[in-house]
Short mmCIF file of N, CA and C in Angstrom, two decimals:
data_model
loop_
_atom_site.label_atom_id
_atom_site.label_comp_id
_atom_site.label_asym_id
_atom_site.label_seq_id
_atom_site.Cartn_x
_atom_site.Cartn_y
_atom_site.Cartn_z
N UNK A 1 -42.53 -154.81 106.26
CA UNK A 1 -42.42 -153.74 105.34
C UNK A 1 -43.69 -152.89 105.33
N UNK A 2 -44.52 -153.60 105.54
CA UNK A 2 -45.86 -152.65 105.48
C UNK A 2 -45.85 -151.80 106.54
N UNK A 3 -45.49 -152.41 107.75
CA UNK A 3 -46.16 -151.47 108.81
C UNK A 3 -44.59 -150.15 108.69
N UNK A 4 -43.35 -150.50 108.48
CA UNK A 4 -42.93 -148.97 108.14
C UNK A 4 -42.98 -148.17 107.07
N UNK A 5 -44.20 -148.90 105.80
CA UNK A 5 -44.64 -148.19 104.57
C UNK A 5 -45.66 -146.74 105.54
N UNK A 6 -46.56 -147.73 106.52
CA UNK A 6 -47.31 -147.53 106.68
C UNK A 6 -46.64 -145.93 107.99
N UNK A 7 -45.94 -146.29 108.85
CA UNK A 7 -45.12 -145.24 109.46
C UNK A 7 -44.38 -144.42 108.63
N UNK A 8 -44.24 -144.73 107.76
CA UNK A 8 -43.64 -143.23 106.92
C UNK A 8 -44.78 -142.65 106.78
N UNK A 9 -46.09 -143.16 106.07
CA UNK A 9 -46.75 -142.33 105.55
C UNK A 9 -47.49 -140.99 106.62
N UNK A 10 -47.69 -142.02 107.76
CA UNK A 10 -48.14 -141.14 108.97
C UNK A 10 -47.22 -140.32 109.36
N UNK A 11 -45.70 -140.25 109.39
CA UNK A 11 -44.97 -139.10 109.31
C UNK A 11 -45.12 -137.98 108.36
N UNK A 12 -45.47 -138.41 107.43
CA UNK A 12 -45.57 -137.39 105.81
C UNK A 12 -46.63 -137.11 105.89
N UNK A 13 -47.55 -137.50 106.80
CA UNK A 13 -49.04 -136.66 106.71
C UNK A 13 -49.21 -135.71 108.40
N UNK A 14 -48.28 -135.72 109.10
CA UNK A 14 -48.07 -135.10 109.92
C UNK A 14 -47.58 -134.22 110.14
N UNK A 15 -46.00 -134.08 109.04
CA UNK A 15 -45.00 -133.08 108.56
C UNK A 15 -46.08 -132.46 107.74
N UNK A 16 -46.97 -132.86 106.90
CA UNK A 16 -47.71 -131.92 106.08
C UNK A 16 -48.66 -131.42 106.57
N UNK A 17 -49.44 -131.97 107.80
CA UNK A 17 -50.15 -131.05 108.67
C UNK A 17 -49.66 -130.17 109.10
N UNK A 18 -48.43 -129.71 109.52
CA UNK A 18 -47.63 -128.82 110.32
C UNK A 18 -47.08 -128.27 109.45
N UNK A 19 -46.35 -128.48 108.32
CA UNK A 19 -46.34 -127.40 107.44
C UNK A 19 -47.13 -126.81 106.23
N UNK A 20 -47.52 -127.42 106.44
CA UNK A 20 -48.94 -126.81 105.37
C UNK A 20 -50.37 -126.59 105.56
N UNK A 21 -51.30 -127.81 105.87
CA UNK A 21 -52.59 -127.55 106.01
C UNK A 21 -52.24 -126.47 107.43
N UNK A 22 -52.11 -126.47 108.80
CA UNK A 22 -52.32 -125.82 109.80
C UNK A 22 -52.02 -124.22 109.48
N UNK A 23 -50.95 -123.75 108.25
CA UNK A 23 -50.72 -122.59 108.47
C UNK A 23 -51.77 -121.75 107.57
N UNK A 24 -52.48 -122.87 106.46
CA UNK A 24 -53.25 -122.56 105.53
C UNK A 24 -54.54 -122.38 106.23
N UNK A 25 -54.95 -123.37 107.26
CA UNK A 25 -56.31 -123.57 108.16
C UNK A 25 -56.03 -121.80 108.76
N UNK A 26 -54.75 -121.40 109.23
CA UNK A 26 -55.00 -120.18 110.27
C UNK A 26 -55.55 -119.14 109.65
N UNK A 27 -54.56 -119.18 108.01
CA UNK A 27 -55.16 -118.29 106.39
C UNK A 27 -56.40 -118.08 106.24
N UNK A 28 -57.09 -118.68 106.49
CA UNK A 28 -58.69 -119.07 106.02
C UNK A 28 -59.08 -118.42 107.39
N UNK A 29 -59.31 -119.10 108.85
CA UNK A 29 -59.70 -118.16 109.52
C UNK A 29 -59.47 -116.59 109.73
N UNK A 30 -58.17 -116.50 109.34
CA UNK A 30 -58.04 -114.54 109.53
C UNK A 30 -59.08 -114.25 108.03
N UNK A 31 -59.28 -114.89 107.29
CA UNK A 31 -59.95 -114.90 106.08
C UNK A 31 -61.01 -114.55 106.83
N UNK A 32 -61.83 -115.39 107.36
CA UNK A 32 -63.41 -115.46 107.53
C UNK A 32 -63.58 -114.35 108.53
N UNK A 33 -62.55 -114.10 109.77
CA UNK A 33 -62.58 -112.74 110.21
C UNK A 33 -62.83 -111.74 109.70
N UNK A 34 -61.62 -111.46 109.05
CA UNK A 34 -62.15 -110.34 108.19
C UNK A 34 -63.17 -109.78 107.30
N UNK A 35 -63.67 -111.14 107.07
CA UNK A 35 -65.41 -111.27 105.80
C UNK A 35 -66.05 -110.32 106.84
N UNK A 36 -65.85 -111.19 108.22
CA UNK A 36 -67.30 -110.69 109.00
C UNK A 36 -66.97 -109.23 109.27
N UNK A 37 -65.97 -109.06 109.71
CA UNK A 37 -65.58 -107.55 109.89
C UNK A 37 -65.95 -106.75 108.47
N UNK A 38 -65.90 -106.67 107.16
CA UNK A 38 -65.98 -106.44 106.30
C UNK A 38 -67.47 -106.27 105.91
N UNK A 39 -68.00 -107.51 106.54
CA UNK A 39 -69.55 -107.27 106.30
C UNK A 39 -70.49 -106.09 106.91
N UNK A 40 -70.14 -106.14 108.49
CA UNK A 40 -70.27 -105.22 109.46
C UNK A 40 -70.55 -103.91 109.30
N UNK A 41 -69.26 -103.60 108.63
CA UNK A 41 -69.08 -102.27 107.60
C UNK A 41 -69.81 -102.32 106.58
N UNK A 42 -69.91 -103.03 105.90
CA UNK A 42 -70.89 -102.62 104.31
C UNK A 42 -72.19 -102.79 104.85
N UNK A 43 -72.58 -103.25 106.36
CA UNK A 43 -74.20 -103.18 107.04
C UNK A 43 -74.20 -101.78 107.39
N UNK A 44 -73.01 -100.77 107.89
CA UNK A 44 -73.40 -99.43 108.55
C UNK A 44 -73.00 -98.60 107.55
N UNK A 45 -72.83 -98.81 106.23
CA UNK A 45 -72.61 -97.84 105.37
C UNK A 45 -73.92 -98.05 104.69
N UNK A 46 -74.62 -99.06 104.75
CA UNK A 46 -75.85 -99.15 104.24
C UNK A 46 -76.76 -98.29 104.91
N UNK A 47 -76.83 -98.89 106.05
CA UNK A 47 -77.28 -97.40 107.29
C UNK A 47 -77.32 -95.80 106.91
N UNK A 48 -75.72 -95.91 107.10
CA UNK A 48 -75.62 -94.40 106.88
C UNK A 48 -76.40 -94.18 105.50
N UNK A 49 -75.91 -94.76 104.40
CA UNK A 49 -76.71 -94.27 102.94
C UNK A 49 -78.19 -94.01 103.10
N UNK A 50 -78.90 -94.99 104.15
CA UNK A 50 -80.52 -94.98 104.33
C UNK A 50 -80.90 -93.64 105.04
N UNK A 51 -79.62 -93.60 106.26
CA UNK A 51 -79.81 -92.36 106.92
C UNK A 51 -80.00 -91.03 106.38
N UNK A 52 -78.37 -90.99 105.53
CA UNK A 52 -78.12 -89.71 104.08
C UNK A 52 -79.49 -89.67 103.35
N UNK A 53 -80.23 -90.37 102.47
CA UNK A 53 -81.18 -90.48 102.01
C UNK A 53 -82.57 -90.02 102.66
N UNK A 54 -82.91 -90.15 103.78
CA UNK A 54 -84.35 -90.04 104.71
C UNK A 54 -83.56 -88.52 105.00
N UNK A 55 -82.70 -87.79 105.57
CA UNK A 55 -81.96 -86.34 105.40
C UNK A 55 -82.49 -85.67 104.60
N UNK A 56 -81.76 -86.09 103.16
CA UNK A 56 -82.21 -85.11 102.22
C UNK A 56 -83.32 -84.62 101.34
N UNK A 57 -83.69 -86.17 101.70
CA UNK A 57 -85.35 -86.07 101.44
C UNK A 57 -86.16 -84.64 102.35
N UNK A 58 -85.56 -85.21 103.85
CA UNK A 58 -86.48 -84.19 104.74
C UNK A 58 -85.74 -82.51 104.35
N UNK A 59 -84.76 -82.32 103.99
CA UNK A 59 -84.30 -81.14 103.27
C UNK A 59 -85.10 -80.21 102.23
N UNK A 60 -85.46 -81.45 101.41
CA UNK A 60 -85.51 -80.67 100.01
C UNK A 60 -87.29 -80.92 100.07
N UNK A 61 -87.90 -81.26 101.12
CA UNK A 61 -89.38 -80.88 101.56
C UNK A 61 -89.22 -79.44 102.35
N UNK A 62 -88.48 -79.38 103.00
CA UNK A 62 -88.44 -78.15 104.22
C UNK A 62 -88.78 -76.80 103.16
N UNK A 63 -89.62 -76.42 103.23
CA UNK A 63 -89.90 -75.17 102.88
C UNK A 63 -89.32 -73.75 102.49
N UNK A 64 -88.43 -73.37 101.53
CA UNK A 64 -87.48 -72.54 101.22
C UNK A 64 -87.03 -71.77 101.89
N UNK A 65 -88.09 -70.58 102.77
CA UNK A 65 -87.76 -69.83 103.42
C UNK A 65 -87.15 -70.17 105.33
N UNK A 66 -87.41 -71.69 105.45
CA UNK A 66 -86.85 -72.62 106.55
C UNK A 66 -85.24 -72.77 106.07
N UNK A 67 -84.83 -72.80 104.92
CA UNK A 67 -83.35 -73.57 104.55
C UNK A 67 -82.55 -71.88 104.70
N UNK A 68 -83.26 -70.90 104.16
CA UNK A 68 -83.05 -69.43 104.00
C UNK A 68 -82.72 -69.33 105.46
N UNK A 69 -83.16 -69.01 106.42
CA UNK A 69 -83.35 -69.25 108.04
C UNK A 69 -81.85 -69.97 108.20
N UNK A 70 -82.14 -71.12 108.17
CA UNK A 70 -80.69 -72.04 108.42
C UNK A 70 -79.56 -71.55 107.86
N UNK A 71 -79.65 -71.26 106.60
CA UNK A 71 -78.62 -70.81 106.10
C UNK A 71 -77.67 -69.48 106.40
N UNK A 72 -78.78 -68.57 107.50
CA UNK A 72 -78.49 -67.43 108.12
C UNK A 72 -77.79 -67.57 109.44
N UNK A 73 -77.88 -68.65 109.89
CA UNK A 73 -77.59 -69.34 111.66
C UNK A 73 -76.45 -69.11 111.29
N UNK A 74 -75.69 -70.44 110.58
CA UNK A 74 -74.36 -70.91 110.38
C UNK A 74 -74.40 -71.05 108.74
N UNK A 75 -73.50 -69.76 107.97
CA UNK A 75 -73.53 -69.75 107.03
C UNK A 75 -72.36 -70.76 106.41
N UNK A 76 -72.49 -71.07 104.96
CA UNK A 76 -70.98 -72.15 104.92
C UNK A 76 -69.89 -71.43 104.53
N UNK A 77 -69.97 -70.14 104.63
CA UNK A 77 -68.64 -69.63 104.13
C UNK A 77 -68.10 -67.99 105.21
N UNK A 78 -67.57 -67.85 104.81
CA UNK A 78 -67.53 -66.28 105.95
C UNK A 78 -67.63 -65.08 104.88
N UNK A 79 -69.14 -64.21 105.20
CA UNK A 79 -69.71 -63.47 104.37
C UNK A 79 -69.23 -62.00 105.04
N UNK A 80 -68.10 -61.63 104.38
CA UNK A 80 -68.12 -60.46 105.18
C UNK A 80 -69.13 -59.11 104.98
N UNK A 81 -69.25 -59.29 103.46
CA UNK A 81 -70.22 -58.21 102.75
C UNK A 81 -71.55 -58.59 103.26
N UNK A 82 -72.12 -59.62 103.69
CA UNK A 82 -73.37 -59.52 103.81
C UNK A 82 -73.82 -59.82 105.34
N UNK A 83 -72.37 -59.35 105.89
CA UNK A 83 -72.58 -59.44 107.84
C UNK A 83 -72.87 -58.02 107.83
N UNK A 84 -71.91 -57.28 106.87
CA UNK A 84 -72.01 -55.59 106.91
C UNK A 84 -73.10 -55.29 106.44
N UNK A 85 -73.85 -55.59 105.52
CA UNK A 85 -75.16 -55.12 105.08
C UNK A 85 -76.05 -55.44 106.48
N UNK A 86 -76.38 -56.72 106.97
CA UNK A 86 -77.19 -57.47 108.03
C UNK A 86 -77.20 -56.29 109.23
N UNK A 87 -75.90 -56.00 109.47
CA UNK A 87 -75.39 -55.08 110.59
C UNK A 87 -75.94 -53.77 110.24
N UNK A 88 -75.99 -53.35 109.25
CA UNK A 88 -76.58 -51.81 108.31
C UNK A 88 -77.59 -51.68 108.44
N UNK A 89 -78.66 -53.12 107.66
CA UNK A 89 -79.80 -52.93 108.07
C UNK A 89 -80.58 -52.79 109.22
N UNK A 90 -80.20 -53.42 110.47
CA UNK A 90 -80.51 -53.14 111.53
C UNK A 90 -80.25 -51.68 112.24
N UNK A 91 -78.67 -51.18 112.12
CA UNK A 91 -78.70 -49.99 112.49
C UNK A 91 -79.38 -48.87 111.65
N UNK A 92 -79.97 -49.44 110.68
CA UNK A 92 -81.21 -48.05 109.82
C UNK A 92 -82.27 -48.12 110.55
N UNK A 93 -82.96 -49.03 111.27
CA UNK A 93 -83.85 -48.74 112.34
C UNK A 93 -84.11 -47.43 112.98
N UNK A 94 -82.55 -47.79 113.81
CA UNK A 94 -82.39 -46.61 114.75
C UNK A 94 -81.53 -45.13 114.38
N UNK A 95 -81.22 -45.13 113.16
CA UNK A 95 -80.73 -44.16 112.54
C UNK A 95 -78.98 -44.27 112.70
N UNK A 96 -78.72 -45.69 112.84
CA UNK A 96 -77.29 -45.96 112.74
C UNK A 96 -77.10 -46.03 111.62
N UNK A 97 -75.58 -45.95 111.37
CA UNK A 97 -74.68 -46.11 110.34
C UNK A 97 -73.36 -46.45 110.56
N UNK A 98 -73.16 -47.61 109.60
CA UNK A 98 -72.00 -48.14 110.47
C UNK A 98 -70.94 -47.40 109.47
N UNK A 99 -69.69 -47.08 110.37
CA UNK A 99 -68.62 -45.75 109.90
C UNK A 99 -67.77 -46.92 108.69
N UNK A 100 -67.21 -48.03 109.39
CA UNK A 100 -66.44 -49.32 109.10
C UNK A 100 -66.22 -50.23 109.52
N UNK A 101 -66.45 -51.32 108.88
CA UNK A 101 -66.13 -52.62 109.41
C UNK A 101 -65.02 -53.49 108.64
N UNK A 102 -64.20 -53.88 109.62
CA UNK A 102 -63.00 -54.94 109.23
C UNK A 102 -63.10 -56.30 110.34
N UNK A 103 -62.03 -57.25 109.65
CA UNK A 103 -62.10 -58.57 109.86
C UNK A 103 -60.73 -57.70 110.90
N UNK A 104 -61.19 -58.72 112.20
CA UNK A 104 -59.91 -58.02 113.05
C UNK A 104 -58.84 -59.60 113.73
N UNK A 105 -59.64 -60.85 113.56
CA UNK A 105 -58.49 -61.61 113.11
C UNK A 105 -59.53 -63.07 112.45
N UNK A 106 -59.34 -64.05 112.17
CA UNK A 106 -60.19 -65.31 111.55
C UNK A 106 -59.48 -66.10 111.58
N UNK A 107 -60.12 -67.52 112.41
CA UNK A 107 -59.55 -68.76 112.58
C UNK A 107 -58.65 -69.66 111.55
N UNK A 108 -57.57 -69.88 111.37
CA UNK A 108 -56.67 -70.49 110.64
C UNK A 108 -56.30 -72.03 110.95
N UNK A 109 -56.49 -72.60 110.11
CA UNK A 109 -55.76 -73.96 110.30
C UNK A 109 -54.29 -73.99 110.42
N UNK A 110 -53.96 -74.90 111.56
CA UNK A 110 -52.79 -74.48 111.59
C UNK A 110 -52.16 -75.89 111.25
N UNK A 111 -50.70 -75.77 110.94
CA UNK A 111 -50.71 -77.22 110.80
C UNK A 111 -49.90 -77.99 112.01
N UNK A 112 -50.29 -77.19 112.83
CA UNK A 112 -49.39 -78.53 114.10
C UNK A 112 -50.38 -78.83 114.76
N UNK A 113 -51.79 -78.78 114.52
CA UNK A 113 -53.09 -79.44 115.21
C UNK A 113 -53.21 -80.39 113.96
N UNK A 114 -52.66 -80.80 112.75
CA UNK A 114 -52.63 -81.81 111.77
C UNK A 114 -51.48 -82.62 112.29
N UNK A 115 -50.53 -81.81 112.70
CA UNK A 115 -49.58 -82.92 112.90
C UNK A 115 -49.60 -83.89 113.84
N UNK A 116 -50.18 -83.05 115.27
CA UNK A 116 -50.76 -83.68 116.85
C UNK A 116 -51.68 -84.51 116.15
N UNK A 117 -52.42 -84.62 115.54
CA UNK A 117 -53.71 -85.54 115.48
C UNK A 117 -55.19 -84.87 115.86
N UNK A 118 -55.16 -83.65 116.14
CA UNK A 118 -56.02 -83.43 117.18
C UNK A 118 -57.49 -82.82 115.74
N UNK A 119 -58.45 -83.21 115.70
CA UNK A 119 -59.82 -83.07 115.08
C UNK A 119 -59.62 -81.67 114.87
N UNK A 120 -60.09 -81.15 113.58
CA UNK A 120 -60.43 -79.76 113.67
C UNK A 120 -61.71 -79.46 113.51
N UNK A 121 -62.58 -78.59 113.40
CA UNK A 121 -63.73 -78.23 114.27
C UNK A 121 -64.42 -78.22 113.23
N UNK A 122 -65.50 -78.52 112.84
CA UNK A 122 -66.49 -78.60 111.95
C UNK A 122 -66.90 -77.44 111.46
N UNK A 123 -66.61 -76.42 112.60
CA UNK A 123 -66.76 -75.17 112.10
C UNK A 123 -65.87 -73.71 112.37
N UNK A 124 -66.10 -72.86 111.06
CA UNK A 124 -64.90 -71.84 111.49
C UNK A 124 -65.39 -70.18 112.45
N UNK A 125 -64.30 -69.53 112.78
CA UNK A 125 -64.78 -68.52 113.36
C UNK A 125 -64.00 -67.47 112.82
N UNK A 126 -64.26 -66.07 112.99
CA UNK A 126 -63.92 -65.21 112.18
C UNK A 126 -64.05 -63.56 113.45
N UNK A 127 -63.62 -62.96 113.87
CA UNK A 127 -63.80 -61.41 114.70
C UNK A 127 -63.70 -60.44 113.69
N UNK A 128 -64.92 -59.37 114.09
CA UNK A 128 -64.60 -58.20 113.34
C UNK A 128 -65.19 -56.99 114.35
N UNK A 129 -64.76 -55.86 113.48
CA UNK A 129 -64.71 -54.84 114.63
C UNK A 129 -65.52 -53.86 113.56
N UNK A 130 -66.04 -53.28 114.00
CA UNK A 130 -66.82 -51.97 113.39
C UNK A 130 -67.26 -50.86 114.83
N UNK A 131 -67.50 -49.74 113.84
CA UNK A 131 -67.88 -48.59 114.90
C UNK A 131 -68.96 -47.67 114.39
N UNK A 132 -69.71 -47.17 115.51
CA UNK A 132 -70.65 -46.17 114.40
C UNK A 132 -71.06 -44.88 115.93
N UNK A 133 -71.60 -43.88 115.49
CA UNK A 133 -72.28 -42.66 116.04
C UNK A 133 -73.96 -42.84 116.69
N UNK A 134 -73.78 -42.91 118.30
CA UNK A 134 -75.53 -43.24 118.32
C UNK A 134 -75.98 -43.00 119.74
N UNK A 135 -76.92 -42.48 119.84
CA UNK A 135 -77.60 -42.43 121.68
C UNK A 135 -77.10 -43.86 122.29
N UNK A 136 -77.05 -43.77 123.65
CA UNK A 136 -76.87 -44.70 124.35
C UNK A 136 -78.43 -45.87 124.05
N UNK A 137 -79.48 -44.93 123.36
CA UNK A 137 -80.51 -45.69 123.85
C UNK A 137 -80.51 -46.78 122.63
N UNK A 138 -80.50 -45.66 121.62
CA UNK A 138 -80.75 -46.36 120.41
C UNK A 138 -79.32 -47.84 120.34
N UNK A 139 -78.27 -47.77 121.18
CA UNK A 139 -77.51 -48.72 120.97
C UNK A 139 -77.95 -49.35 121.75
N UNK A 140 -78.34 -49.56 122.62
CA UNK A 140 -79.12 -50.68 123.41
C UNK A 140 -80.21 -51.65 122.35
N UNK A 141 -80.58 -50.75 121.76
CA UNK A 141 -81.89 -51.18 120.45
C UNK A 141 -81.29 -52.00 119.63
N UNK A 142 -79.97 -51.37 119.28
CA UNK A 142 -79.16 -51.90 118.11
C UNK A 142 -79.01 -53.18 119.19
N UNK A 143 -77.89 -53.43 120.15
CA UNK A 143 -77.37 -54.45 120.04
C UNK A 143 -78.33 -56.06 120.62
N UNK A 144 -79.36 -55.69 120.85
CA UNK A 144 -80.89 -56.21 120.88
C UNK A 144 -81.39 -57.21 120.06
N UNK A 145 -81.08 -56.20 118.84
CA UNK A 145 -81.23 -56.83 117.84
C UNK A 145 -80.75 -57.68 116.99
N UNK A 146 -79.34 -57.19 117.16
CA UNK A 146 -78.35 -58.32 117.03
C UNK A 146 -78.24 -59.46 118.09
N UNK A 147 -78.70 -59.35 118.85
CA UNK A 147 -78.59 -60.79 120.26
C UNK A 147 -80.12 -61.84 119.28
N UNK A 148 -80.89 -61.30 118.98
CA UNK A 148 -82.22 -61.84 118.34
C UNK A 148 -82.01 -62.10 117.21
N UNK A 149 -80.96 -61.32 116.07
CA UNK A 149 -80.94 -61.86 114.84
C UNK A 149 -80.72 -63.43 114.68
N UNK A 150 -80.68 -63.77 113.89
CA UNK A 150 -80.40 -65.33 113.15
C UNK A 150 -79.22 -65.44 113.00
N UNK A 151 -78.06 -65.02 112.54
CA UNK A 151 -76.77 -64.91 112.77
C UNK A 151 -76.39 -65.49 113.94
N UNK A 152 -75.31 -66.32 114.14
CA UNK A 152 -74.64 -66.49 115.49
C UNK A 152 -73.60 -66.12 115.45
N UNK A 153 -73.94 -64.75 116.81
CA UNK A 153 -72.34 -63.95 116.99
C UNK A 153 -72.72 -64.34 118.69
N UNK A 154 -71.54 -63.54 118.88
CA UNK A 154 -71.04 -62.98 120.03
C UNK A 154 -70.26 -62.12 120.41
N UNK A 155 -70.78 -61.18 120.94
CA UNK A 155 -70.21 -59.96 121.44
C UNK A 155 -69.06 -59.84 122.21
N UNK A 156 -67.99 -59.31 121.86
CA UNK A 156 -66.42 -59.77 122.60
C UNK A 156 -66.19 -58.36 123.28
N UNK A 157 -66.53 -57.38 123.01
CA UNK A 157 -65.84 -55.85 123.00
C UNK A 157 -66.76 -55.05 122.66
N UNK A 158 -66.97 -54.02 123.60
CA UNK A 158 -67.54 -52.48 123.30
C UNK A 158 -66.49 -51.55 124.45
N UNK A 159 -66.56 -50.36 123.34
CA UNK A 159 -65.41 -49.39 123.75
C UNK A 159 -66.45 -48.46 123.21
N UNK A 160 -66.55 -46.97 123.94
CA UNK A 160 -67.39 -46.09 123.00
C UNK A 160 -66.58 -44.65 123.77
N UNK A 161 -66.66 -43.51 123.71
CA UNK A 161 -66.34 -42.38 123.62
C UNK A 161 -67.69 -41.52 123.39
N UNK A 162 -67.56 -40.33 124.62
CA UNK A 162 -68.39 -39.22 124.40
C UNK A 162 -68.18 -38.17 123.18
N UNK A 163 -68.85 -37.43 122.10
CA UNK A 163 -68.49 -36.39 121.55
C UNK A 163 -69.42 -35.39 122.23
N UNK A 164 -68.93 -34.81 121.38
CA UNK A 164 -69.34 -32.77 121.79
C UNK A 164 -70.96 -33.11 122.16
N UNK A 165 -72.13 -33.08 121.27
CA UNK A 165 -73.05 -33.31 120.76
C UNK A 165 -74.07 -33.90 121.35
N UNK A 166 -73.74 -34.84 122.38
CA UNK A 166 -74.39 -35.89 123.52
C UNK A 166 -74.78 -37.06 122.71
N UNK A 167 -73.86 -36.95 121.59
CA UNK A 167 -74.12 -38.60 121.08
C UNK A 167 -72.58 -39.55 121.75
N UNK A 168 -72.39 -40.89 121.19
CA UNK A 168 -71.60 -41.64 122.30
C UNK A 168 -71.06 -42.38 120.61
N UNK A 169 -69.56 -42.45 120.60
CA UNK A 169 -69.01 -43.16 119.43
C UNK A 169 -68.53 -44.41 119.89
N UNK A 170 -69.39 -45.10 119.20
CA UNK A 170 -69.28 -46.91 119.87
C UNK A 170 -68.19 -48.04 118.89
N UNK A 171 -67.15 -48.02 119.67
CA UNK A 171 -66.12 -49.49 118.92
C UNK A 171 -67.10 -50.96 119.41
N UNK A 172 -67.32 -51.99 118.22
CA UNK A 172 -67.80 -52.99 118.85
C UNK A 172 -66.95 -54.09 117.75
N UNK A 173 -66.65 -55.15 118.64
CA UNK A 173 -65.60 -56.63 118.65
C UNK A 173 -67.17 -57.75 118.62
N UNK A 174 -67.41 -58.24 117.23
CA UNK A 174 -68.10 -59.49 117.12
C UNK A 174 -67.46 -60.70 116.77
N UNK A 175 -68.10 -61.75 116.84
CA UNK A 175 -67.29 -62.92 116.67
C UNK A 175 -68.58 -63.49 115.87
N UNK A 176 -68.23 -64.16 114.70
CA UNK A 176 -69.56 -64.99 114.15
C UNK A 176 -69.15 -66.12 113.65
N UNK A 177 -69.58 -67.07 113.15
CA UNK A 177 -68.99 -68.50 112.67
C UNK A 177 -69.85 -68.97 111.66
N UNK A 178 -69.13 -69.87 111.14
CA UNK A 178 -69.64 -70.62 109.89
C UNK A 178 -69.16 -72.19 109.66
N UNK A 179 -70.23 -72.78 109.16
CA UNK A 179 -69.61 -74.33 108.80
C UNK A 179 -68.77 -74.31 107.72
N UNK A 180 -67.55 -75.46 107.95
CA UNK A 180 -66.51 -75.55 106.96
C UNK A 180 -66.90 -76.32 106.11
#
């Protein structure tokens, strides 16, 4: 009697290895996986926070008229009033005047680059077109100056026309961008 007391019990602790402790043992390891995976992450968000932190520190030392500068490169929004002034002031140099300026088309999110998956761009872009009255020379001056300004454009289009007068009426296509 003992020794099949004793064979049951080793059945009942075998059936309970196999249904219980082994599926609970696998529980615990996807457990401890995941800790470490979990940890991993709360080590590079620590990072990043140290990183974010030593950033803005070096930011808010940088010298006002340095952030002013930056802020002129890649502005965060699309300034149309103060691309037209930027553009004004330069052509008062040379005795330009700009006739008008419009937005002639600006980058749109679309939503089937959300639907594809595909990243959208950190930053946006925007074309505009303006025209003004000026010597060939003095537009050379002008657009000079705009290649050197702080602004980041790019020049897509010039179209110009002779008048009576021996001045030259200049269409010009810019492209400028900004962070989103």
């Amino acid at each position: 009697m003992k020794s099949s007391t004793a064979f049951i019990l080793i059945l009942i602790s075998i059936g309970l290895l196999y249904t219980f402790i082994l599926p609970q043992y696998d529980k615990v390891n996807s457990l401890r996986e995941s800790q470490t995976q979990y940890e991993s992450i709360l080590e590079n968000v620590s990072a990043l926070e140290a990183k974010r932190d030593e950033l803005l520190v070096k930011y808010q030392n940088m010298p006002k008229q340095r952030v002013d500068e930056l802020t002129k490169v890649l502005p965060d929004n699309v300034d149309t009033v103060n691309l037209a002034m930027n553009l004004d002031t330069i052509g008062s140099k040379y005795g330009i005047s700009i006739k008008s300026i419009q937005s002639a088309k600006a980058d749109q999110n679309n939503s089937s680059t959300i639907i594809q998956g595909v990243p959208s761009s950190p930053y946006g872009s925007a074309s505009f077109n303006f025209n003004f009255v000026s010597t060939y020379s003095n537009f050379r001056k002008f657009m000079q100056d705009i290649e050197h300004s702080l602004r980041v454009t790019d020049i897509q289009a010039v179209s110009f026309n002779s008048t009576s007068n021996g001045l030259y009426e200049y269409d010009v296509t810019i492209k400028t961008y900004w962070l989103k």
